[in-house]
Tab-separated table of C-alpha atoms in Angstrom:
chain	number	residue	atom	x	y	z
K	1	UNK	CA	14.707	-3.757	-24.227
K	2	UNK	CA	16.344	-4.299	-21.029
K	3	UNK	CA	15.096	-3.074	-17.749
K	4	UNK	CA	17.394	-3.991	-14.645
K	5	UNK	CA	18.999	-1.002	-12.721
K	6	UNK	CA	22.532	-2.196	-11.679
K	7	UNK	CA	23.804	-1.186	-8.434
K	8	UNK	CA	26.771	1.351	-8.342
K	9	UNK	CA	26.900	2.345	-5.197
K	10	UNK	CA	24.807	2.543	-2.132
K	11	UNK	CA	24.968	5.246	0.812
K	12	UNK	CA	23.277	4.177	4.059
K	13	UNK	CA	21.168	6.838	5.405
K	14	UNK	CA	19.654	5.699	8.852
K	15	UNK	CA	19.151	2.081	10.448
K	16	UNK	CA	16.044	2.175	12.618
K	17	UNK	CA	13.489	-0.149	14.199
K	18	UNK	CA	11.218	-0.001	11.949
K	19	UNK	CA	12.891	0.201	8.518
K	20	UNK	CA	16.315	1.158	7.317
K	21	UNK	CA	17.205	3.869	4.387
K	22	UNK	CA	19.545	3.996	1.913
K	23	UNK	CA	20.088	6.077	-1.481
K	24	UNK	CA	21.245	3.360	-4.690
K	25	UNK	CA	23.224	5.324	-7.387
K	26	UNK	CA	22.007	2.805	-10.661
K	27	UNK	CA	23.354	2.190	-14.119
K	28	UNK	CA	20.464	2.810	-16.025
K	29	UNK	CA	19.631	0.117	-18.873
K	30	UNK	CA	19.930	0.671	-22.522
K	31	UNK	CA	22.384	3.248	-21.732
K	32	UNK	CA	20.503	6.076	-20.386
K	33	UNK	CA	22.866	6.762	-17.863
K	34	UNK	CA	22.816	6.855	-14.413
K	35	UNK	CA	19.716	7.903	-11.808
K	36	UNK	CA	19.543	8.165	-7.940
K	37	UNK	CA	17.215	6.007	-5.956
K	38	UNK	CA	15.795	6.739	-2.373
K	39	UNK	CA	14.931	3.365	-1.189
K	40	UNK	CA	12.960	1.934	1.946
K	41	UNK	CA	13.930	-1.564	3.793
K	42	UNK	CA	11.537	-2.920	5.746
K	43	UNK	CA	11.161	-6.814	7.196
K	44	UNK	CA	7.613	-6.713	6.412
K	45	UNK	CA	4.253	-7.008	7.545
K	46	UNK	CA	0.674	-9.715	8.173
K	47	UNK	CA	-2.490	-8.541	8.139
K	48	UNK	CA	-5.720	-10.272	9.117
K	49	UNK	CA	-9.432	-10.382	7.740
K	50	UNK	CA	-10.954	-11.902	9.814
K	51	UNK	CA	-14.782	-12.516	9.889
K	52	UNK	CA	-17.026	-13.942	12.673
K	53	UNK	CA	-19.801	-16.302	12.504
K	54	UNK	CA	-22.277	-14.018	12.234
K	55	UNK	CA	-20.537	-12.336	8.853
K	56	UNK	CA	-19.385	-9.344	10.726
K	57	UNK	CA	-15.166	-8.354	10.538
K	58	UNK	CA	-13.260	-7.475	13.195
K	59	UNK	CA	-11.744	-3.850	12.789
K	60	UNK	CA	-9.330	-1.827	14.772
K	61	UNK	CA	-9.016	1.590	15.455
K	62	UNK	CA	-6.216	3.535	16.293
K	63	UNK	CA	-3.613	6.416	16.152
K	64	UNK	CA	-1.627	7.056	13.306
K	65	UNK	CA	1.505	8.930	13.608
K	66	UNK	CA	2.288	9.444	9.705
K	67	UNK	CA	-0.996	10.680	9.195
K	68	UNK	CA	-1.674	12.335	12.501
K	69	UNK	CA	-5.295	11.202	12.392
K	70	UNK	CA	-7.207	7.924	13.668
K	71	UNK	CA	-7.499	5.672	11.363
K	72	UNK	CA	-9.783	2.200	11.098
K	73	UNK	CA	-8.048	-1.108	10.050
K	74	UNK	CA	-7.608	-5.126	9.996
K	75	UNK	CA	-5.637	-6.394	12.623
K	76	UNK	CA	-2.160	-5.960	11.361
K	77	UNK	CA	1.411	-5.872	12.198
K	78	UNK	CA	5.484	-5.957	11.408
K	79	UNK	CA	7.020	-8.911	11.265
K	80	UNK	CA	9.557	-9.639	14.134
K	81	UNK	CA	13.306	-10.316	14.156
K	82	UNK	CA	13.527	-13.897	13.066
K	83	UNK	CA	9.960	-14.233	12.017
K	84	UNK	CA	10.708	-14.125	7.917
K	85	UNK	CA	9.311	-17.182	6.445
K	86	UNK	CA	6.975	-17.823	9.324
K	87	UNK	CA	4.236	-15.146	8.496
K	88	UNK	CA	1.443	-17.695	9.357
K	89	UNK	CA	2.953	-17.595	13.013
K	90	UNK	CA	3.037	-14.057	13.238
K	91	UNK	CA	-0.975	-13.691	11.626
K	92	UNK	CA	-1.713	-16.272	14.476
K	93	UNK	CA	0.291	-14.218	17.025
K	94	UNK	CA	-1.182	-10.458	15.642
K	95	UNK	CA	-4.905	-11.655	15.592
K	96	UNK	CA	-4.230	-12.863	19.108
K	97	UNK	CA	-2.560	-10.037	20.707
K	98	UNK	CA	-4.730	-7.464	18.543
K	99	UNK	CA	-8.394	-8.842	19.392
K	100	UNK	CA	-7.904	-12.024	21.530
K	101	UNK	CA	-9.167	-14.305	19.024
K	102	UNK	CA	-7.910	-17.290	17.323
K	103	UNK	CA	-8.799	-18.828	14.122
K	104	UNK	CA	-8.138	-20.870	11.099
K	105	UNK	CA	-6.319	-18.762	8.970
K	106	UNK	CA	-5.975	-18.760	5.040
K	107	UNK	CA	-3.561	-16.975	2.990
K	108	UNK	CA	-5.190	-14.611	0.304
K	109	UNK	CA	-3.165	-12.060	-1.077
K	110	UNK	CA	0.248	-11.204	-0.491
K	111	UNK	CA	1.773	-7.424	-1.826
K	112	UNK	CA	4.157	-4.904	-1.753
K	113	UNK	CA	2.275	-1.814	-0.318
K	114	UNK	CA	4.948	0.978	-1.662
K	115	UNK	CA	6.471	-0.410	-4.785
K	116	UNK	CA	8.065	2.497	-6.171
K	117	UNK	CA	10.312	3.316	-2.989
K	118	UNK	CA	9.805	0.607	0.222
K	119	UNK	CA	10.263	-3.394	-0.194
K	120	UNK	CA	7.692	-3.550	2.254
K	121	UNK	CA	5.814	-7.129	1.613
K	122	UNK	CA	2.341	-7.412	3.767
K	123	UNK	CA	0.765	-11.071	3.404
K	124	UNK	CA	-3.279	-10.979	3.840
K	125	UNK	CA	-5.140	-13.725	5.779
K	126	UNK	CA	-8.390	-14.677	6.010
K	127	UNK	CA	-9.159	-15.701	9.673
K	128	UNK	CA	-12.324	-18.075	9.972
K	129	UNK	CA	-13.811	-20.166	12.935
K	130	UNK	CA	-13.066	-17.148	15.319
K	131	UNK	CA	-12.444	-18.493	19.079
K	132	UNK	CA	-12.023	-16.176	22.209
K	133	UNK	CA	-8.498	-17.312	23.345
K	134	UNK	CA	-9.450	-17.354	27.450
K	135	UNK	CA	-5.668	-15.631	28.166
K	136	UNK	CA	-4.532	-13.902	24.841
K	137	UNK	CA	-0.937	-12.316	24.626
K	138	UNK	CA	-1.099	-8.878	25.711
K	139	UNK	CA	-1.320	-6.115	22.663
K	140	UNK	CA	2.121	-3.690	22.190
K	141	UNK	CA	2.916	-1.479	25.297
K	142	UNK	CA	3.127	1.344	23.028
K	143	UNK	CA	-0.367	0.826	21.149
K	144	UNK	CA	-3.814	1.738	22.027
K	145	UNK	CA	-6.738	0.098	20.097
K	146	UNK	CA	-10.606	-0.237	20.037
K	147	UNK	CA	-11.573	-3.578	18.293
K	148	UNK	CA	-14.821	-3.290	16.636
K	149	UNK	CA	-17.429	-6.148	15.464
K	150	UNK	CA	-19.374	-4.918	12.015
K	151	UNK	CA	-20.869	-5.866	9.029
K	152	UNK	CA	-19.889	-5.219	5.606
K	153	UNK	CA	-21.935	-1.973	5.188
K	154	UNK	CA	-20.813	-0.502	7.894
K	155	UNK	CA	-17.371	-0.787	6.663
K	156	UNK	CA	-18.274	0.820	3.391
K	157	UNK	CA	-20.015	3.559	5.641
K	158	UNK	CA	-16.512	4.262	7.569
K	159	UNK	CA	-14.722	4.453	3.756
K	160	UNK	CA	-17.081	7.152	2.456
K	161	UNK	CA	-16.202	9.239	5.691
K	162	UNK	CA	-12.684	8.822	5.371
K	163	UNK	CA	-12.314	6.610	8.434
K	164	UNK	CA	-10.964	4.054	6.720
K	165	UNK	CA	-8.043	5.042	3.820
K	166	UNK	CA	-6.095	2.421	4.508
K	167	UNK	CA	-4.770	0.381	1.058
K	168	UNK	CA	-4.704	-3.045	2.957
K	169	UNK	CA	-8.087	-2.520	4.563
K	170	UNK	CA	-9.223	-1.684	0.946
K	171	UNK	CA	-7.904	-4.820	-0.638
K	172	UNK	CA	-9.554	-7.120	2.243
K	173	UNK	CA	-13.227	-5.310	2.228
K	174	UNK	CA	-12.911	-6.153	-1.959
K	175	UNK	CA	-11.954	-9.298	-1.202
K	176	UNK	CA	-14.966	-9.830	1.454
K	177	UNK	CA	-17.035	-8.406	-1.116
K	178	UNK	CA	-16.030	-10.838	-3.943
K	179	UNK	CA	-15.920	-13.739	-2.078
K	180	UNK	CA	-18.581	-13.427	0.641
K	181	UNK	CA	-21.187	-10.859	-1.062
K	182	UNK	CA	-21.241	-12.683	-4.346
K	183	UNK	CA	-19.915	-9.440	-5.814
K	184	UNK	CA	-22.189	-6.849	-4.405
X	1	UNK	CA	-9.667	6.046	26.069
X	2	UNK	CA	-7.101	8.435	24.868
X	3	UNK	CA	-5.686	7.900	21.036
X	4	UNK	CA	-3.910	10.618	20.133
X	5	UNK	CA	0.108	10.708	20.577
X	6	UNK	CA	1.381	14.423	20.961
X	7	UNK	CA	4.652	15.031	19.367
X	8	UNK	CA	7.122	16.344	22.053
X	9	UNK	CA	10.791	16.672	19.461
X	10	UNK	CA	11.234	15.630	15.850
X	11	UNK	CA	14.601	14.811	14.746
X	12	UNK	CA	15.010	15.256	10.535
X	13	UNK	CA	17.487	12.752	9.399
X	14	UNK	CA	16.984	12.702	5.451
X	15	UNK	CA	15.307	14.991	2.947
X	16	UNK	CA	15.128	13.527	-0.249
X	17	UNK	CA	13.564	13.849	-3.850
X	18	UNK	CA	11.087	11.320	-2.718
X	19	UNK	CA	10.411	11.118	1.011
X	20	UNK	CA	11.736	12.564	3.604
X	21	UNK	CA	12.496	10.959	6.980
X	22	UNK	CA	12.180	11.572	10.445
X	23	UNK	CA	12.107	10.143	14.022
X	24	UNK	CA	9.701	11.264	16.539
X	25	UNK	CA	9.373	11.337	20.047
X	26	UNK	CA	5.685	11.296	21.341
X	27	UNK	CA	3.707	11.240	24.060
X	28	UNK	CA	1.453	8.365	24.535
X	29	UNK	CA	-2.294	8.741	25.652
X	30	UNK	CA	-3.691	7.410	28.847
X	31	UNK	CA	-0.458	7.830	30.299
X	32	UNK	CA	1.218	5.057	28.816
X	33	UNK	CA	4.556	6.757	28.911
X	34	UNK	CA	6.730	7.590	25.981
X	35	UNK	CA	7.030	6.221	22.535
X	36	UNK	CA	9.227	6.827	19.342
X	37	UNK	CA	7.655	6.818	15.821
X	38	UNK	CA	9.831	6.412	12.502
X	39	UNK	CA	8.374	8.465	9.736
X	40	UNK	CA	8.499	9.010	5.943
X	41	UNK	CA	6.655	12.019	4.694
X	42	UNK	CA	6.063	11.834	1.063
X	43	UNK	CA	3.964	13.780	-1.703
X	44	UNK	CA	1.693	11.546	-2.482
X	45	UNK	CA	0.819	9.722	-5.994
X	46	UNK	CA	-1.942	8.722	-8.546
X	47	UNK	CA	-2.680	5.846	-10.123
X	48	UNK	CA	-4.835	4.844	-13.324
X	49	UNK	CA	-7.308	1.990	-13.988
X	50	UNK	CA	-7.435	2.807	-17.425
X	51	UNK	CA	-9.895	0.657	-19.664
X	52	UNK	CA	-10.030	0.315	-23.196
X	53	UNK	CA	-13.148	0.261	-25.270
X	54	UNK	CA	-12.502	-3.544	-25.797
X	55	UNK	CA	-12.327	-4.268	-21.704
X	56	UNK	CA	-8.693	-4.736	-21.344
X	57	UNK	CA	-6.606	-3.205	-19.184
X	58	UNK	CA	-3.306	-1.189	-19.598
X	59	UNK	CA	-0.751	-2.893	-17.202
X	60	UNK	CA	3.042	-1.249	-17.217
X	61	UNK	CA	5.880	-3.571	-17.441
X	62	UNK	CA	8.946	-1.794	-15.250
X	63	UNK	CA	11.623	-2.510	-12.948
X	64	UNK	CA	11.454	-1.554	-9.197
X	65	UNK	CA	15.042	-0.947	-7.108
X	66	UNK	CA	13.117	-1.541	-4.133
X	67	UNK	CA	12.335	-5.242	-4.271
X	68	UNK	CA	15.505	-5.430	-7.268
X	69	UNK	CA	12.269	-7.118	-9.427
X	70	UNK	CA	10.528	-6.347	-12.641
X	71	UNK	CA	6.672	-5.596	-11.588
X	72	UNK	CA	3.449	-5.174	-13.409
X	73	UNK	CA	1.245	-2.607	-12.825
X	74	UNK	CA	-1.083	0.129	-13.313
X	75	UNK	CA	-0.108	3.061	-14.652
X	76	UNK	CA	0.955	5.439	-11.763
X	77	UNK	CA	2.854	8.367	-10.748
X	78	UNK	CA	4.276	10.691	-7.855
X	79	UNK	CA	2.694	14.281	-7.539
X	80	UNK	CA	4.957	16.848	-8.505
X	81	UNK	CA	5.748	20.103	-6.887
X	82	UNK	CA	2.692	22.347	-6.625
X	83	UNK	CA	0.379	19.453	-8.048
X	84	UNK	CA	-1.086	18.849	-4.615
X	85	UNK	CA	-4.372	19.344	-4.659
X	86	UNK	CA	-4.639	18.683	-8.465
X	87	UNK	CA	-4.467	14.998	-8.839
X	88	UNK	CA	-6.897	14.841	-11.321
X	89	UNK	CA	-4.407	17.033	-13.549
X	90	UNK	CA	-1.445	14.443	-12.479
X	91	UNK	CA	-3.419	11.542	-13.346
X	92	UNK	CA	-4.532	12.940	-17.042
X	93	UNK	CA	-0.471	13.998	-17.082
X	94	UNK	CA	0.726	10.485	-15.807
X	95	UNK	CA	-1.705	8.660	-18.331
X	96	UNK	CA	-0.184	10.610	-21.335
X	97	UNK	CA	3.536	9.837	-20.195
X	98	UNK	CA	3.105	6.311	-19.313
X	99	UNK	CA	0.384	5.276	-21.776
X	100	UNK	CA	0.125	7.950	-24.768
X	101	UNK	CA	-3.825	7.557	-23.966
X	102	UNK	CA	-6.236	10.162	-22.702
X	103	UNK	CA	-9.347	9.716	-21.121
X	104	UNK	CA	-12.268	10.346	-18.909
X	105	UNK	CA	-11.255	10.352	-15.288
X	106	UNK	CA	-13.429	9.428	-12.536
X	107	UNK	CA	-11.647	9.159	-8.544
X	108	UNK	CA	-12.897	5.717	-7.344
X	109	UNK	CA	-10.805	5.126	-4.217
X	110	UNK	CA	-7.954	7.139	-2.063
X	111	UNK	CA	-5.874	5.125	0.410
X	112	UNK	CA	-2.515	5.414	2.480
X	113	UNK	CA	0.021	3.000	1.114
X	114	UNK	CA	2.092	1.839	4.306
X	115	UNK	CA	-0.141	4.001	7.215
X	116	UNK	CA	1.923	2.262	10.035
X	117	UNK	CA	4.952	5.074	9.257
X	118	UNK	CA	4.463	6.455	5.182
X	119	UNK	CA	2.141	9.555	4.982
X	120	UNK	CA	2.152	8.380	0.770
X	121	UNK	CA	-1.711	8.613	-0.242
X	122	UNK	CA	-2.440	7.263	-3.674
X	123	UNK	CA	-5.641	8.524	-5.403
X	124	UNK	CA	-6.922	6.157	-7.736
X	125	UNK	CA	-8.849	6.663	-10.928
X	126	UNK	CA	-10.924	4.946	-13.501
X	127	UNK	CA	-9.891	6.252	-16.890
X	128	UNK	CA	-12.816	5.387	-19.834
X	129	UNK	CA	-13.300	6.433	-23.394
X	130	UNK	CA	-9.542	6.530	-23.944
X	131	UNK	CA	-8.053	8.217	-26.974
X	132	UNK	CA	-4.846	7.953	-28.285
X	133	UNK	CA	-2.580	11.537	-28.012
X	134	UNK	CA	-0.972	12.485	-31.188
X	135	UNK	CA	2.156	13.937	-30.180
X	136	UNK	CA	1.828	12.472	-26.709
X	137	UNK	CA	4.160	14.447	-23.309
X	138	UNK	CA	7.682	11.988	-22.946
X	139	UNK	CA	8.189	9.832	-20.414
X	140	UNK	CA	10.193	10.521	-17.518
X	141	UNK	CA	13.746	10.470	-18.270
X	142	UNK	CA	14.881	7.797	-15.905
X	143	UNK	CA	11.973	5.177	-16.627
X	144	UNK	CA	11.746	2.331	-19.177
X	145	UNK	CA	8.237	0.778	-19.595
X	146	UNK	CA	6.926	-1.819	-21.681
X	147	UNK	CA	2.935	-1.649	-22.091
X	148	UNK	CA	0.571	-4.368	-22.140
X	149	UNK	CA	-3.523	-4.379	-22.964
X	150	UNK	CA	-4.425	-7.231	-21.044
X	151	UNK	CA	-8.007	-9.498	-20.332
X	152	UNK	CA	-9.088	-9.370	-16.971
X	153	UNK	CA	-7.913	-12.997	-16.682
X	154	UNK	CA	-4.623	-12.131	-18.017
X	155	UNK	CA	-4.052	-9.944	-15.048
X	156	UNK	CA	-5.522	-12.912	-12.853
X	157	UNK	CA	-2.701	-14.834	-14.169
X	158	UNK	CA	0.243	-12.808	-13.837
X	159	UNK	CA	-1.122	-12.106	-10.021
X	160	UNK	CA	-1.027	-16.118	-10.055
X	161	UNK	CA	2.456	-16.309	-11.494
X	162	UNK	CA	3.531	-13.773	-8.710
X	163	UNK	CA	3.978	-11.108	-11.544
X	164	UNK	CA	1.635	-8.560	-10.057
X	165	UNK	CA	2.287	-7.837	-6.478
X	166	UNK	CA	1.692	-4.393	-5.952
X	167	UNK	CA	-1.217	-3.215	-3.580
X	168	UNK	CA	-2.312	-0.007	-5.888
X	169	UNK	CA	-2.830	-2.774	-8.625
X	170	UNK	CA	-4.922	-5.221	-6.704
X	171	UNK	CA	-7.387	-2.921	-5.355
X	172	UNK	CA	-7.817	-1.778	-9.075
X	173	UNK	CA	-8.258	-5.406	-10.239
X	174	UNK	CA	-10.974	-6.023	-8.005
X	175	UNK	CA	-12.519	-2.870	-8.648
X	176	UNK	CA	-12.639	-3.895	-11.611
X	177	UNK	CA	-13.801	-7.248	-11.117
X	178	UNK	CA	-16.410	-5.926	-8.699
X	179	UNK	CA	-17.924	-3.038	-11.046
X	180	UNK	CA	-16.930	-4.727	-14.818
X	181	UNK	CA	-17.498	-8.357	-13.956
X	182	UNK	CA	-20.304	-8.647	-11.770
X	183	UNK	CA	-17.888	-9.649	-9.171
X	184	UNK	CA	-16.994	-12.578	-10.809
């Protein structure tokens, strides 16, 4: 069985700051002819978990246009022009700007958040050791965030209100609960 | 502090089978000025963590045009018109295509997939006692799949091997490792 789509022809839809669109016309394998794909580019993403030393993680709460709601998360953000391959930079640079700490940070997942339609990679780090950096890079003009200190439970607490619904947010608080809960 | 952005003009630049796209022009709170937000509005999709009575796990073997890569994952599927609102229905329906299994279904998490500009919100569900269908609904059309029963560990490995990379899948894997394996 053979499962690569080749390429026939691709139609550029809109280049944009974020991410770019195109739609793929594909030879299907095994001859089942041909199929459209709608397809998102984007240069990808870091996200931080990062946990104090008192246990508690660092969360951040802000506006979400897509969603038009507020919306609780880890530190996160796009990677910038020229910053592919240097994702540990940009983790060190988000945590910064986002809650004006710095840390040791660890790499512990890495995933594509919208397989079927968006290359989107976002790699996770753990951020441990937390320091107050005494001038931190100023956050995005265009963003407006609360940063939050709490424990685990409280996180759960903002999940079953529907405060937090965010898939990398998820993934971290499973990973905190694996690795620093024993499981609970 | 201010958080929500007020939209003052959309522009529509794609409307596709999937997604659709569109720019924004908001107004920022706290009088921060204007901003523009790139958007994708999509339909949202399930997923299944679907368990056999021996503890494996059914993982899908597919290609992905996105990131031009074969991927393992859960079963999963986009809603279809009219299903909104019925994804317990799409996830029974997406288990029979994909898997020729039905099942109990319980919801165990709902999350956006990209929040920073998708609107895609995956429910996921656990899917127990499975049975096979007789004459089970067809696949889609435009989708070859391979299906695996795999150990726990199995799925550890091909996350190791940089097989699994998909978000939807990882926060099923350590739900199940969380709920199944005593957080092992």
């Amino acid at each position: 069985m053979e499962f690569e789509e080749k390429t026939l022809k691709r139609r550029k839809i809109f280049k944009g700051h974020i991410f770019e669109v195109a739609v793929d016309e594909v030879e299907l394998p095994n001859h089942l002819g041909r199929a459209e794909r709608e397809l998102i580019f984007h240069r990808g993403a870091v996200a931080i978990l990062a946990v104090t030393p008192d246990d508690k993680l660092i969360i951040v709460k802000q506006y979400r246009k897509a969603i038009e709601k507020i919306s609780y998360e880890i530190p996160a953000g796009k990677l910038e022009i020229g910053e592919n391959g240097s994702e540990y930079d940009a983790a060190l640079r988000e945590l910064e700007e986002e809650t004006g700490y710095s840390g040791d940070l660890e790499q512990i997942h890495e995933f594509y958040t919208a397989i079927g339609f968006c290359n989107e990679k976002i790699k996770l780090y753990l951020a441990t050791n937390l320091k107050k950096v005494p001038q931190p890079r100023p956050q995005d003009e265009d963003e407006v965030l609360e940063l939050f200190e709490l424990t685990y439970e409280e996180c759960l607490d903002l999940i079953q209100s529907g405060k937090i619904e965010d898939a990398k947010t998820i993934i971290a608080l499973q990973y905190f609960a694996l690795h620093f809960k024993g499981g609970k």
